[in-house]
Amino acid sequence: MKKIFTLIATVLLTMSASAQTESYKPIIVDDAGTITLAPEFAAVVNENNEATNVVDGKSVVTISTANMDLEAVGGATIANKIDPEDPSANIGQDLVPGAVISEEDHTYQIASVGSWNAISWKNGNNKLDINDAAGTKLYFIMGTGNPYVEMFCEEVYRDGEPTGTYRAAYSYYKPGLQTMPLVGLYYKFTPKVDGTLKVQVWANKGNRNTYVIDDVTKQAVPLTAEGYVNGKRANYSTPALDPETGEPKMDNQGNPIYEQYQIFYNNEQIDSIHNDYIYSSYYNMLKKNEEAAAAGEPAVYSEEELAAKKAECDELAETRKYVLSTGGQAFWGWITFKVEAGKSYWLFQDSSQIGFGGYEFNTGGGPGPVGNDLSELAAAATAQDGQVVINLDADAEYTMSSPISRSNITIAGVEGSNAKIKLAAGANFTASSNVILKNVDIDASALGTDALIKMSETPATGSISGDYNIVEKVEIVNCNISDVPQILSDNGGAKYCIHTMTIDNCVVSLKASATKTVIDMSSNGFVNDLTIKNSTFYGKGTDQDYFVRYANAGRCDRAGFESNSITYENNTFYNVAKGGQWGNYSGFAGRGTSYWTMTKNIFVDCGNGQVARRYLGGRQNQATATFGYNTYWFNGAAEDPSGYDNSETILASDPMFKDAANADFTVQGADQVANQTGDPRWLDTNAITDIQAVSETADAPVYNLAGQRVNPNTKGILIKNGKKYVNK
């Protein structure tokens, strides 16, 4: 599908007082679960769901919302002939052939049609939407008729012999044709304002072309697809239970058996599935050559054979570039595309019928989608060179109503004027590739027990090294995150290795009611290089099991890297995993390729009083470890990290936070102030001013009085190099 998705410039998302989202559903489900057609459809059908408003072989249903007009057009099909002696016999369709069109293809004009099947509108193909935290169902209106451009007649041949029976045959629309399919099932959208349209669709035959055609240019418009593919089922988190004992089921090898459900795929994953299907024969040839090379044997296929197969697959891709699914598998989910005021957009499948579940229309006149629901904005954003970059307005407020599962996504506010994002229950970032969050304040209080970033059960294609699916980077920079249960979870599913993860200049409060591991890759994965600096983490109540935990098998060489590292520099940690462990990752411990850097950090009531020990995986005197000027303070006394932190620079004194109970971690301890340790935002500015030995840096970070890093051009009272000054 990627070949048809015209790439545009990176989407700039803006807030607008006139922006709004309106929606329509053709199927109504009340609180009792009763399913009925929407009034517009119910008004034109009888008790058998047969259309009563048929004119010229069409049933036209008109829907209108404030900013959208829609025509749903259903078409009639030719009825079968009835054999008076054997009503079940197949004697063709009720039509009379006319003049010959092609003797070779056995095709004729249609002289007349005896009878037509009724046009119907009805509910059907209801499917569970597991991507919805509430677990709701998707409902679709099903219409009739192939949307053909021309209909003619063909004689049925068997074993090369004519049967004397005839059936209808069709020519179908192709992008660029000037004649639109004026009969058969299609949906015609005419927006009154510019915006982004997200349409819920059911494609029973996923190998048929699905078009959205611009009525002016007669060309297919760029779209993105997300949803479900029939047969693609998995689950690695919900065990199947024995109905008699209530205990988890196990297979013959003692492994847990999981309940299976459909997998939700984002657009990039849909593309990957599609391309894997198209190029599978070519990939298999490459694999056999690789296996031969590894065994020291000659290549199985020549360069000419590979090139020919690649060209064959490219040709197949061209013929399937409007297809939503693989093979003949059904697809259900959503397609999203941009629309312009006054234009019409036709949605249909060329040789089948498409189910319609309704639409959401995000209105606005700017170059990109507008609104304040980040989930909708992310779904509508167009990738540029494989990257989705969403720039948020300074100090603007956004909601996030559902998980965001776009690949290679960056959410960026304005430095010094962070955008505010409030998460709904279950609304997090589901990652199969890079995630970057910059200059945003995130309220995760309604998130529940989910992680802010959760690895997808469906890894991105083409990123495997060894046994691991490689995600190049996760970055959280200049962010304030409140009431979050976890920062990262591998979700108990596929094996992931995140190459680099960086948390820089952030304040993170950990949810009081969640006993979680803050950075948790313990099921199947690990972070190869983790860096946390200039940041604050504090627990608001209930303990955490661990701060960082990886699967014990995780280590650099198993994911194709030469070394791995964990780095903590200038951080403040308070009441984090107080009764738990600071780290757990046996694969890293004691190895010459593991590098540890812990400098100028303050740990108060963390890691059960064994921060340095657990940080090094329980291995003493590690040659690749660097420590310097750390404070380890637990239950009102200094820890003894001897054998682990051997730096002789340990600050064995109380950092004397100003008001830790109310999240004011301003440092008042003389040792910590003198050595400039902990998160720089909490250094006592008056004390710092009095210490002449502290050197100043021209490009040092700038903070406001709330301890938030800001743009150096921000007006007001600011702090730089530990000194207050006024920027007018």
PDB file of C-alpha atoms in Angstrom, residues 43 54 90 126 132 157 171 198-199 210 233 252 262 314 335 445 461 468-469 478 497 513 613 640 649 655 693 718:
ATOM      1  CA  ALA A  43     -36.750   5.032   7.148  1.00  0.00           C
ATOM      2  CA  VAL A  54     -35.459   2.100  -5.107  1.00  0.00           C
ATOM      3  CA  ASN A  90     -28.240 -23.294 -11.366  1.00  0.00           C
ATOM      4  CA  ASN A 126     -19.877  -7.052  14.191  1.00  0.00           C
ATOM      5  CA  ASP A 132     -10.574   0.201  22.784  1.00  0.00           C
ATOM      6  CA  TYR A 157     -18.152 -22.495 -20.060  1.00  0.00           C
ATOM      7  CA  SER A 171     -15.929  -3.712 -15.816  1.00  0.00           C
ATOM      8  CA  LYS A 198     -11.664   8.892   9.650  1.00  0.00           C
ATOM      9  CA  VAL A 199     -14.034   6.218   8.310  1.00  0.00           C
ATOM     10  CA  THR A 210     -10.486  -0.203  -1.834  1.00  0.00           C
ATOM     11  CA  ARG A 233      -4.490 -13.479  16.352  1.00  0.00           C
ATOM     12  CA  ASN A 252       2.552 -30.372  27.222  1.00  0.00           C
ATOM     13  CA  GLN A 262      -7.310 -10.297  17.028  1.00  0.00           C
ATOM     14  CA  ASP A 314       7.256  -5.178  -7.777  1.00  0.00           C
ATOM     15  CA  ILE A 335      -9.077   4.537   6.974  1.00  0.00           C
ATOM     16  CA  SER A 445      -3.421  10.062  36.876  1.00  0.00           C
ATOM     17  CA  THR A 461       9.122  -5.715  10.311  1.00  0.00           C
ATOM     18  CA  TYR A 468      15.546  -9.417  19.400  1.00  0.00           C
ATOM     19  CA  ASN A 469      13.337  -6.886  17.680  1.00  0.00           C
ATOM     20  CA  ASN A 478      12.288  18.269  29.128  1.00  0.00           C
ATOM     21  CA  CYS A 497      15.933  -4.608  22.670  1.00  0.00           C
ATOM     22  CA  SER A 513      -1.542   3.084  44.095  1.00  0.00           C
ATOM     23  CA  ARG A 613      24.906  -3.106  45.064  1.00  0.00           C
ATOM     24  CA  ASP A 640      27.398   1.571  53.228  1.00  0.00           C
ATOM     25  CA  THR A 649      33.861  10.542  47.055  1.00  0.00           C
ATOM     26  CA  PRO A 655      20.913  16.262  51.604  1.00  0.00           C
ATOM     27  CA  ALA A 693      34.737  27.933  43.407  1.00  0.00           C
ATOM     28  CA  LEU A 718      15.298  32.805  35.942  1.00  0.00           C
TER      29      LEU A 718
END
